[in-house]
Structures are given as structure tokens and as C-alpha cells.
Amino acid sequence: MADSRETFVVNAFVTGWPVKHSRSPLIHGHWLKQLGIAGSYRAEPVAEDAFAAFIQSLKDGRSSYRGGNVTIPHKERACALADRLDDLAEELGAANTLWMEEGRLHATNTDGHGFTANLDHQHPGWDKADRAVVFGAGGASRAVVQSLRDRGLSEIYVVNRTVSRAQELADRFGAKVTAHPTEALAEVMTSAGLFVNTTSLGMDGSEAPRIDFSRLAAGAVVTDIVYVPLKTPLLLQAEQQGFATVDGLGMLLHQAAPGFEKWFGRRPTVDDTLRNLVIADMDKH
């Protein structure tokens, strides 16, 4: 007879190719320990040609996992393979969070939540801005633009070297979003209350262009989804020009919380202890 005191263990994953760089196991491992939950969260490197089989094992119960996170290059494929998408994932065409529920594989995307929750935490009131400039139109910008539109900002200007990429975002997310070439950056920044860098410029010490932030509205906020280094060249420039800045680390931390709740049944807290733990890990690498 099974011991009635036996603990039910829930397992979750993060999968990508590669995935060894992911700090998600550190984040979720901290929460599991903090909340005293018997469970695990592991990195699963899965190549593109093996991803469908990995997902099928989850759906048919052969996998030991209840769900997990999906990162590059699997986000769009995860969306296509899930049984049920929420509105966020369906509009984005990409999912980063999967979970089994009533025999079906559900999918959402928590990147936008992570982005706005980070701003809420570090600079409350940022959403009083009417106008935002989103610099870059790559995959990371989708969730940012969606979340800004859903938060109620009136105008979202997407600026990108290849205007057609920016136009794709405008077509996807509606009339509040407009596309502009890099040459128009100074013009569209005029009186904007939020500037978001979604490009990789400045990541890991790479070069970043000089930007004149003085055209922004008084009290504007500048944020960067890059978090290595924590203070990117663009954030340093904005600080030197007298603007409030919000680093990108909080986006990583806050996007993790909804998934943890789906798999382990408790909503974790993003606090300074977790932030400092991840920063210490960043300093080691």
C-alpha cells in the first residue's frame, strides 16, 4: 500500500536549442525552495527536428513533465502544436509557456506580461504616457508592442532599419501601431513618454548608436529588454541625459511567474532576493 504521506512531485522544463544559457532553472529552483514545493525545473535541449516528438510525449502522457517554457527557436512551433491557445499566443503566433490541463496542451505567451510588470515594479505610473517609441522590429518586439497596445497607449511608433518588418507589426496589431524608418527616429521621439529598445544593440559589450533622448517628453522613461550588461549603453546614455531608466532583467523574472503558477499551483514573488541571485550568476559568467 502506498504511503499516504507520499509527496506528489511536479516537474517542469525549459526547452530550446541551445538552452544551456537559460537562467530559468535558477529562477524556478529558487521559488521551489522558497515555497517548499516538491518539484523540479530542468533545462531540456531539444533540436528543431526533435521538437514535435518532445511535445507529443507531453501530450500523450509519456513525459514526466506537466509543462514548461519554450525559448528560441521553438516558440512559433509550440504555438502550432498546442491544442488550445489563449488570445495572447494566438495573436502573437508564438508561445513561451505550455501546460497540460484536462488532457489538452494549453499555450500562452507571458513575455508581454513580463515587460509591463517590470515597468510597473520599477517605475509605477509609466503607463500615463500616450506615446511610445519601440526601437526594433524583431521577434522580441511583438510581445512588447502587443502589451503596450493592450495597456492603452494611444500611439506606438515602431522604428526599424527595414521598414517592412515594422509594417508587419503595424498590420498585426492595428491602427495604434505605425511603422517608421530609422531616419525618422528623432522625429517620432518628440514628446514620447516611453522609449523601448528591443534590438540586441549593446548586448554583451557590443556597440550601440548615440541617441539624443532630449526630444522625449519631460519625465519619459527609457527601457531596454537587453539585460547583459544590466546597464546597457542606451540606458547609460539616457541616464546621462537626465531620464529615468528601467533595465531588462525584471522582464525575465516577471515573465516566469505565471508559468510557475500554472505548473506548481502557487504564485511566486519577484523580489530583490531573486534579482540579486540572478545578478550574482550573471557576474560569474
mmCIF file with all atom_site columns, C-alpha atoms in Angstrom, residues 90-260:
data_model
loop_
_atom_site.group_PDB
_atom_site.id
_atom_site.type_symbol
_atom_site.label_atom_id
_atom_site.label_alt_id
_atom_site.label_comp_id
_atom_site.label_asym_id
_atom_site.label_entity_id
_atom_site.label_seq_id
_atom_site.pdbx_PDB_ins_code
_atom_site.Cartn_x
_atom_site.Cartn_y
_atom_site.Cartn_z
_atom_site.occupancy
_atom_site.B_iso_or_equiv
_atom_site.pdbx_formal_charge
_atom_site.auth_seq_id
_atom_site.auth_comp_id
_atom_site.auth_asym_id
_atom_site.auth_atom_id
_atom_site.pdbx_PDB_model_num
ATOM 1   C CA . GLU A 1 90  ? -2.945 33.242 -30.922 1.00 0.00 ? 90  GLU A CA 1
ATOM 2   C CA . GLU A 1 91  ? -2.399 36.870 -31.918 1.00 0.00 ? 91  GLU A CA 1
ATOM 3   C CA . LEU A 1 92  ? 1.373  36.692 -31.453 1.00 0.00 ? 92  LEU A CA 1
ATOM 4   C CA . GLY A 1 93  ? 1.734  33.395 -33.251 1.00 0.00 ? 93  GLY A CA 1
ATOM 5   C CA . ALA A 1 94  ? 4.266  32.382 -30.625 1.00 0.00 ? 94  ALA A CA 1
ATOM 6   C CA . ALA A 1 95  ? 4.090  30.684 -27.221 1.00 0.00 ? 95  ALA A CA 1
ATOM 7   C CA . ASN A 1 96  ? 6.619  30.591 -24.400 1.00 0.00 ? 96  ASN A CA 1
ATOM 8   C CA . THR A 1 97  ? 4.566  28.761 -21.756 1.00 0.00 ? 97  THR A CA 1
ATOM 9   C CA . LEU A 1 98  ? 2.882  25.341 -22.061 1.00 0.00 ? 98  LEU A CA 1
ATOM 10  C CA . TRP A 1 99  ? 0.867  23.294 -19.574 1.00 0.00 ? 99  TRP A CA 1
ATOM 11  C CA . MET A 1 100 ? -1.309 20.208 -19.588 1.00 0.00 ? 100 MET A CA 1
ATOM 12  C CA . GLU A 1 101 ? -4.875 20.670 -18.394 1.00 0.00 ? 101 GLU A CA 1
ATOM 13  C CA . GLU A 1 102 ? -7.732 18.168 -18.718 1.00 0.00 ? 102 GLU A CA 1
ATOM 14  C CA . GLY A 1 103 ? -5.725 16.153 -21.232 1.00 0.00 ? 103 GLY A CA 1
ATOM 15  C CA . ARG A 1 104 ? -5.010 19.069 -23.536 1.00 0.00 ? 104 ARG A CA 1
ATOM 16  C CA . LEU A 1 105 ? -1.863 21.075 -24.112 1.00 0.00 ? 105 LEU A CA 1
ATOM 17  C CA . HIS A 1 106 ? -2.500 24.769 -23.438 1.00 0.00 ? 106 HIS A CA 1
ATOM 18  C CA . ALA A 1 107 ? -0.285 27.627 -24.551 1.00 0.00 ? 107 ALA A CA 1
ATOM 19  C CA . THR A 1 108 ? 0.216  31.292 -23.708 1.00 0.00 ? 108 THR A CA 1
ATOM 20  C CA . ASN A 1 109 ? 2.894  33.927 -24.046 1.00 0.00 ? 109 ASN A CA 1
ATOM 21  C CA . THR A 1 110 ? 3.994  35.719 -20.879 1.00 0.00 ? 110 THR A CA 1
ATOM 22  C CA . ASP A 1 111 ? 6.676  37.959 -22.420 1.00 0.00 ? 111 ASP A CA 1
ATOM 23  C CA . GLY A 1 112 ? 4.329  40.947 -22.617 1.00 0.00 ? 112 GLY A CA 1
ATOM 24  C CA . HIS A 1 113 ? 3.258  40.428 -19.012 1.00 0.00 ? 113 HIS A CA 1
ATOM 25  C CA . GLY A 1 114 ? 6.915  40.315 -18.002 1.00 0.00 ? 114 GLY A CA 1
ATOM 26  C CA . PHE A 1 115 ? 7.619  43.544 -19.859 1.00 0.00 ? 115 PHE A CA 1
ATOM 27  C CA . THR A 1 116 ? 4.799  45.594 -18.331 1.00 0.00 ? 116 THR A CA 1
ATOM 28  C CA . ALA A 1 117 ? 5.112  44.045 -14.852 1.00 0.00 ? 117 ALA A CA 1
ATOM 29  C CA . ASN A 1 118 ? 8.780  45.042 -14.808 1.00 0.00 ? 118 ASN A CA 1
ATOM 30  C CA . LEU A 1 119 ? 7.868  48.639 -15.637 1.00 0.00 ? 119 LEU A CA 1
ATOM 31  C CA . ASP A 1 120 ? 5.095  48.611 -13.026 1.00 0.00 ? 120 ASP A CA 1
ATOM 32  C CA . HIS A 1 121 ? 7.538  47.355 -10.404 1.00 0.00 ? 121 HIS A CA 1
ATOM 33  C CA . GLN A 1 122 ? 10.456 49.641 -11.206 1.00 0.00 ? 122 GLN A CA 1
ATOM 34  C CA . HIS A 1 123 ? 8.662  52.789 -12.381 1.00 0.00 ? 123 HIS A CA 1
ATOM 35  C CA . PRO A 1 124 ? 4.959  52.922 -11.425 1.00 0.00 ? 124 PRO A CA 1
ATOM 36  C CA . GLY A 1 125 ? 2.964  55.383 -13.497 1.00 0.00 ? 125 GLY A CA 1
ATOM 37  C CA . TRP A 1 126 ? 4.917  54.805 -16.705 1.00 0.00 ? 126 TRP A CA 1
ATOM 38  C CA . ASP A 1 127 ? 1.656  53.961 -18.466 1.00 0.00 ? 127 ASP A CA 1
ATOM 39  C CA . LYS A 1 128 ? 0.404  57.537 -18.174 1.00 0.00 ? 128 LYS A CA 1
ATOM 40  C CA . ALA A 1 129 ? 2.357  58.106 -21.380 1.00 0.00 ? 129 ALA A CA 1
ATOM 41  C CA . ASP A 1 130 ? 0.265  58.430 -24.532 1.00 0.00 ? 130 ASP A CA 1
ATOM 42  C CA . ARG A 1 131 ? 3.058  57.722 -26.988 1.00 0.00 ? 131 ARG A CA 1
ATOM 43  C CA . ALA A 1 132 ? 5.774  55.055 -27.078 1.00 0.00 ? 132 ALA A CA 1
ATOM 44  C CA . VAL A 1 133 ? 8.703  54.503 -29.413 1.00 0.00 ? 133 VAL A CA 1
ATOM 45  C CA . VAL A 1 134 ? 9.711  50.871 -29.943 1.00 0.00 ? 134 VAL A CA 1
ATOM 46  C CA . PHE A 1 135 ? 13.192 50.644 -31.433 1.00 0.00 ? 135 PHE A CA 1
ATOM 47  C CA . GLY A 1 136 ? 13.499 47.424 -33.427 1.00 0.00 ? 136 GLY A CA 1
ATOM 48  C CA . ALA A 1 137 ? 11.015 45.080 -35.099 1.00 0.00 ? 137 ALA A CA 1
ATOM 49  C CA . GLY A 1 138 ? 12.472 41.620 -34.463 1.00 0.00 ? 138 GLY A CA 1
ATOM 50  C CA . GLY A 1 139 ? 10.730 38.717 -32.758 1.00 0.00 ? 139 GLY A CA 1
ATOM 51  C CA . ALA A 1 140 ? 11.164 40.220 -29.284 1.00 0.00 ? 140 ALA A CA 1
ATOM 52  C CA . SER A 1 141 ? 9.263  43.347 -30.251 1.00 0.00 ? 141 SER A CA 1
ATOM 53  C CA . ARG A 1 142 ? 5.976  41.520 -30.915 1.00 0.00 ? 142 ARG A CA 1
ATOM 54  C CA . ALA A 1 143 ? 5.072  40.937 -27.285 1.00 0.00 ? 143 ALA A CA 1
ATOM 55  C CA . VAL A 1 144 ? 6.242  44.438 -26.330 1.00 0.00 ? 144 VAL A CA 1
ATOM 56  C CA . VAL A 1 145 ? 4.028  46.110 -28.927 1.00 0.00 ? 145 VAL A CA 1
ATOM 57  C CA . GLN A 1 146 ? 1.065  43.895 -28.038 1.00 0.00 ? 146 GLN A CA 1
ATOM 58  C CA . SER A 1 147 ? 1.402  44.654 -24.326 1.00 0.00 ? 147 SER A CA 1
ATOM 59  C CA . LEU A 1 148 ? 1.706  48.411 -24.884 1.00 0.00 ? 148 LEU A CA 1
ATOM 60  C CA . ARG A 1 149 ? -1.395 48.418 -27.078 1.00 0.00 ? 149 ARG A CA 1
ATOM 61  C CA . ASP A 1 150 ? -3.334 46.333 -24.561 1.00 0.00 ? 150 ASP A CA 1
ATOM 62  C CA . ARG A 1 151 ? -2.235 48.668 -21.751 1.00 0.00 ? 151 ARG A CA 1
ATOM 63  C CA . GLY A 1 152 ? -3.967 51.527 -23.529 1.00 0.00 ? 152 GLY A CA 1
ATOM 64  C CA . LEU A 1 153 ? -1.197 53.635 -25.049 1.00 0.00 ? 153 LEU A CA 1
ATOM 65  C CA . SER A 1 154 ? -2.612 55.732 -27.885 1.00 0.00 ? 154 SER A CA 1
ATOM 66  C CA . GLU A 1 155 ? 0.330  55.739 -30.277 1.00 0.00 ? 155 GLU A CA 1
ATOM 67  C CA . ILE A 1 156 ? 3.088  53.175 -30.711 1.00 0.00 ? 156 ILE A CA 1
ATOM 68  C CA . TYR A 1 157 ? 5.807  54.047 -33.207 1.00 0.00 ? 157 TYR A CA 1
ATOM 69  C CA . VAL A 1 158 ? 7.893  51.087 -34.364 1.00 0.00 ? 158 VAL A CA 1
ATOM 70  C CA . VAL A 1 159 ? 11.232 52.216 -35.785 1.00 0.00 ? 159 VAL A CA 1
ATOM 71  C CA . ASN A 1 160 ? 13.351 49.773 -37.759 1.00 0.00 ? 160 ASN A CA 1
ATOM 72  C CA . ARG A 1 161 ? 16.085 49.805 -40.392 1.00 0.00 ? 161 ARG A CA 1
ATOM 73  C CA . THR A 1 162 ? 13.923 47.576 -42.616 1.00 0.00 ? 162 THR A CA 1
ATOM 74  C CA . VAL A 1 163 ? 10.579 49.352 -42.637 1.00 0.00 ? 163 VAL A CA 1
ATOM 75  C CA . SER A 1 164 ? 8.710  46.335 -43.985 1.00 0.00 ? 164 SER A CA 1
ATOM 76  C CA . ARG A 1 165 ? 9.464  44.472 -40.738 1.00 0.00 ? 165 ARG A CA 1
ATOM 77  C CA . ALA A 1 166 ? 7.996  47.342 -38.741 1.00 0.00 ? 166 ALA A CA 1
ATOM 78  C CA . GLN A 1 167 ? 4.988  47.410 -41.059 1.00 0.00 ? 167 GLN A CA 1
ATOM 79  C CA . GLU A 1 168 ? 4.331  43.745 -40.309 1.00 0.00 ? 168 GLU A CA 1
ATOM 80  C CA . LEU A 1 169 ? 3.878  44.701 -36.645 1.00 0.00 ? 169 LEU A CA 1
ATOM 81  C CA . ALA A 1 170 ? 1.574  47.563 -37.575 1.00 0.00 ? 170 ALA A CA 1
ATOM 82  C CA . ASP A 1 171 ? -0.520 45.230 -39.718 1.00 0.00 ? 171 ASP A CA 1
ATOM 83  C CA . ARG A 1 172 ? -0.643 42.639 -36.940 1.00 0.00 ? 172 ARG A CA 1
ATOM 84  C CA . PHE A 1 173 ? -1.517 44.908 -34.013 1.00 0.00 ? 173 PHE A CA 1
ATOM 85  C CA . GLY A 1 174 ? -3.784 47.536 -35.500 1.00 0.00 ? 174 GLY A CA 1
ATOM 86  C CA . ALA A 1 175 ? -4.221 51.245 -36.033 1.00 0.00 ? 175 ALA A CA 1
ATOM 87  C CA . LYS A 1 176 ? -2.413 52.391 -32.879 1.00 0.00 ? 176 LYS A CA 1
ATOM 88  C CA . VAL A 1 177 ? 0.836  50.999 -34.293 1.00 0.00 ? 177 VAL A CA 1
ATOM 89  C CA . THR A 1 178 ? 2.710  52.730 -37.115 1.00 0.00 ? 178 THR A CA 1
ATOM 90  C CA . ALA A 1 179 ? 5.955  51.846 -38.918 1.00 0.00 ? 179 ALA A CA 1
ATOM 91  C CA . HIS A 1 180 ? 8.886  54.211 -39.438 1.00 0.00 ? 180 HIS A CA 1
ATOM 92  C CA . PRO A 1 181 ? 12.442 54.040 -40.841 1.00 0.00 ? 181 PRO A CA 1
ATOM 93  C CA . THR A 1 182 ? 15.482 54.601 -38.633 1.00 0.00 ? 182 THR A CA 1
ATOM 94  C CA . GLU A 1 183 ? 15.947 58.021 -40.247 1.00 0.00 ? 183 GLU A CA 1
ATOM 95  C CA . ALA A 1 184 ? 12.661 59.141 -38.634 1.00 0.00 ? 184 ALA A CA 1
ATOM 96  C CA . LEU A 1 185 ? 13.755 58.233 -35.089 1.00 0.00 ? 185 LEU A CA 1
ATOM 97  C CA . ALA A 1 186 ? 14.353 61.801 -33.899 1.00 0.00 ? 186 ALA A CA 1
ATOM 98  C CA . GLU A 1 187 ? 11.022 62.944 -35.300 1.00 0.00 ? 187 GLU A CA 1
ATOM 99  C CA . VAL A 1 188 ? 8.886  60.212 -33.728 1.00 0.00 ? 188 VAL A CA 1
ATOM 100 C CA . MET A 1 189 ? 10.679 60.534 -30.372 1.00 0.00 ? 189 MET A CA 1
ATOM 101 C CA . THR A 1 190 ? 9.350  64.084 -29.996 1.00 0.00 ? 190 THR A CA 1
ATOM 102 C CA . SER A 1 191 ? 7.157  64.220 -26.853 1.00 0.00 ? 191 SER A CA 1
ATOM 103 C CA . ALA A 1 192 ? 7.055  60.421 -26.465 1.00 0.00 ? 192 ALA A CA 1
ATOM 104 C CA . GLY A 1 193 ? 6.756  59.249 -22.854 1.00 0.00 ? 193 GLY A CA 1
ATOM 105 C CA . LEU A 1 194 ? 8.359  55.823 -23.296 1.00 0.00 ? 194 LEU A CA 1
ATOM 106 C CA . PHE A 1 195 ? 11.318 54.581 -25.326 1.00 0.00 ? 195 PHE A CA 1
ATOM 107 C CA . VAL A 1 196 ? 11.875 50.806 -25.615 1.00 0.00 ? 196 VAL A CA 1
ATOM 108 C CA . ASN A 1 197 ? 14.942 49.170 -27.134 1.00 0.00 ? 197 ASN A CA 1
ATOM 109 C CA . THR A 1 198 ? 14.053 45.711 -28.418 1.00 0.00 ? 198 THR A CA 1
ATOM 110 C CA . THR A 1 199 ? 17.211 45.286 -30.516 1.00 0.00 ? 199 THR A CA 1
ATOM 111 C CA . SER A 1 200 ? 20.379 43.476 -29.425 1.00 0.00 ? 200 SER A CA 1
ATOM 112 C CA . LEU A 1 201 ? 22.416 46.682 -29.695 1.00 0.00 ? 201 LEU A CA 1
ATOM 113 C CA . GLY A 1 202 ? 24.692 46.984 -26.678 1.00 0.00 ? 202 GLY A CA 1
ATOM 114 C CA . MET A 1 203 ? 24.356 43.328 -25.654 1.00 0.00 ? 203 MET A CA 1
ATOM 115 C CA . ASP A 1 204 ? 27.483 41.772 -24.127 1.00 0.00 ? 204 ASP A CA 1
ATOM 116 C CA . GLY A 1 205 ? 29.524 44.905 -24.742 1.00 0.00 ? 205 GLY A CA 1
ATOM 117 C CA . SER A 1 206 ? 28.631 45.340 -28.412 1.00 0.00 ? 206 SER A CA 1
ATOM 118 C CA . GLU A 1 207 ? 28.429 48.850 -29.810 1.00 0.00 ? 207 GLU A CA 1
ATOM 119 C CA . ALA A 1 208 ? 25.290 50.945 -29.693 1.00 0.00 ? 208 ALA A CA 1
ATOM 120 C CA . PRO A 1 209 ? 24.475 54.153 -31.592 1.00 0.00 ? 209 PRO A CA 1
ATOM 121 C CA . ARG A 1 210 ? 24.412 57.535 -29.903 1.00 0.00 ? 210 ARG A CA 1
ATOM 122 C CA . ILE A 1 211 ? 20.814 58.636 -29.393 1.00 0.00 ? 211 ILE A CA 1
ATOM 123 C CA . ASP A 1 212 ? 19.616 62.100 -28.452 1.00 0.00 ? 212 ASP A CA 1
ATOM 124 C CA . PHE A 1 213 ? 16.864 61.437 -25.905 1.00 0.00 ? 213 PHE A CA 1
ATOM 125 C CA . SER A 1 214 ? 16.232 65.136 -25.283 1.00 0.00 ? 214 SER A CA 1
ATOM 126 C CA . ARG A 1 215 ? 13.279 65.107 -27.681 1.00 0.00 ? 215 ARG A CA 1
ATOM 127 C CA . LEU A 1 216 ? 11.350 62.824 -25.325 1.00 0.00 ? 216 LEU A CA 1
ATOM 128 C CA . ALA A 1 217 ? 8.685  64.255 -23.033 1.00 0.00 ? 217 ALA A CA 1
ATOM 129 C CA . ALA A 1 218 ? 9.772  65.526 -19.641 1.00 0.00 ? 218 ALA A CA 1
ATOM 130 C CA . GLY A 1 219 ? 9.561  62.588 -17.236 1.00 0.00 ? 219 GLY A CA 1
ATOM 131 C CA . ALA A 1 220 ? 9.822  59.996 -20.012 1.00 0.00 ? 220 ALA A CA 1
ATOM 132 C CA . VAL A 1 221 ? 11.128 56.502 -19.252 1.00 0.00 ? 221 VAL A CA 1
ATOM 133 C CA . VAL A 1 222 ? 13.745 54.628 -21.270 1.00 0.00 ? 222 VAL A CA 1
ATOM 134 C CA . THR A 1 223 ? 13.876 50.844 -21.012 1.00 0.00 ? 223 THR A CA 1
ATOM 135 C CA . ASP A 1 224 ? 15.842 48.051 -22.673 1.00 0.00 ? 224 ASP A CA 1
ATOM 136 C CA . ILE A 1 225 ? 14.895 44.392 -22.925 1.00 0.00 ? 225 ILE A CA 1
ATOM 137 C CA . VAL A 1 226 ? 18.606 43.506 -23.027 1.00 0.00 ? 226 VAL A CA 1
ATOM 138 C CA . TYR A 1 227 ? 19.879 42.746 -19.511 1.00 0.00 ? 227 TYR A CA 1
ATOM 139 C CA . VAL A 1 228 ? 23.504 41.746 -20.149 1.00 0.00 ? 228 VAL A CA 1
ATOM 140 C CA . PRO A 1 229 ? 25.006 44.136 -19.215 1.00 0.00 ? 229 PRO A CA 1
ATOM 141 C CA . LEU A 1 230 ? 22.438 45.303 -16.695 1.00 0.00 ? 230 LEU A CA 1
ATOM 142 C CA . LYS A 1 231 ? 23.038 48.929 -17.648 1.00 0.00 ? 231 LYS A CA 1
ATOM 143 C CA . THR A 1 232 ? 23.240 48.856 -21.410 1.00 0.00 ? 232 THR A CA 1
ATOM 144 C CA . PRO A 1 233 ? 24.898 51.641 -23.423 1.00 0.00 ? 233 PRO A CA 1
ATOM 145 C CA . LEU A 1 234 ? 21.470 53.049 -24.326 1.00 0.00 ? 234 LEU A CA 1
ATOM 146 C CA . LEU A 1 235 ? 20.369 53.139 -20.682 1.00 0.00 ? 235 LEU A CA 1
ATOM 147 C CA . LEU A 1 236 ? 23.612 54.848 -19.680 1.00 0.00 ? 236 LEU A CA 1
ATOM 148 C CA . GLN A 1 237 ? 23.091 57.444 -22.400 1.00 0.00 ? 237 GLN A CA 1
ATOM 149 C CA . ALA A 1 238 ? 19.529 58.083 -21.220 1.00 0.00 ? 238 ALA A CA 1
ATOM 150 C CA . GLU A 1 239 ? 20.656 58.414 -17.593 1.00 0.00 ? 239 GLU A CA 1
ATOM 151 C CA . GLN A 1 240 ? 23.369 60.878 -18.566 1.00 0.00 ? 240 GLN A CA 1
ATOM 152 C CA . GLN A 1 241 ? 20.701 62.924 -20.335 1.00 0.00 ? 241 GLN A CA 1
ATOM 153 C CA . GLY A 1 242 ? 18.545 63.025 -17.204 1.00 0.00 ? 242 GLY A CA 1
ATOM 154 C CA . PHE A 1 243 ? 15.912 60.375 -17.960 1.00 0.00 ? 243 PHE A CA 1
ATOM 155 C CA . ALA A 1 244 ? 14.597 57.592 -15.745 1.00 0.00 ? 244 ALA A CA 1
ATOM 156 C CA . THR A 1 245 ? 15.614 54.121 -16.899 1.00 0.00 ? 245 THR A CA 1
ATOM 157 C CA . VAL A 1 246 ? 14.374 50.568 -16.327 1.00 0.00 ? 246 VAL A CA 1
ATOM 158 C CA . ASP A 1 247 ? 16.682 47.627 -17.021 1.00 0.00 ? 247 ASP A CA 1
ATOM 159 C CA . GLY A 1 248 ? 15.548 44.439 -18.737 1.00 0.00 ? 248 GLY A CA 1
ATOM 160 C CA . LEU A 1 249 ? 16.268 41.898 -16.017 1.00 0.00 ? 249 LEU A CA 1
ATOM 161 C CA . GLY A 1 250 ? 12.854 42.298 -14.420 1.00 0.00 ? 250 GLY A CA 1
ATOM 162 C CA . MET A 1 251 ? 11.162 41.282 -17.660 1.00 0.00 ? 251 MET A CA 1
ATOM 163 C CA . LEU A 1 252 ? 12.918 37.903 -17.447 1.00 0.00 ? 252 LEU A CA 1
ATOM 164 C CA . LEU A 1 253 ? 11.888 37.478 -13.811 1.00 0.00 ? 253 LEU A CA 1
ATOM 165 C CA . HIS A 1 254 ? 8.268  38.591 -14.122 1.00 0.00 ? 254 HIS A CA 1
ATOM 166 C CA . GLN A 1 255 ? 7.536  36.568 -17.279 1.00 0.00 ? 255 GLN A CA 1
ATOM 167 C CA . ALA A 1 256 ? 8.428  33.425 -15.315 1.00 0.00 ? 256 ALA A CA 1
ATOM 168 C CA . ALA A 1 257 ? 5.829  33.842 -12.565 1.00 0.00 ? 257 ALA A CA 1
ATOM 169 C CA . PRO A 1 258 ? 2.607  32.948 -14.477 1.00 0.00 ? 258 PRO A CA 1
ATOM 170 C CA . GLY A 1 259 ? 4.087  29.664 -15.728 1.00 0.00 ? 259 GLY A CA 1
ATOM 171 C CA . PHE A 1 260 ? 5.257  28.675 -12.262 1.00 0.00 ? 260 PHE A CA 1
#
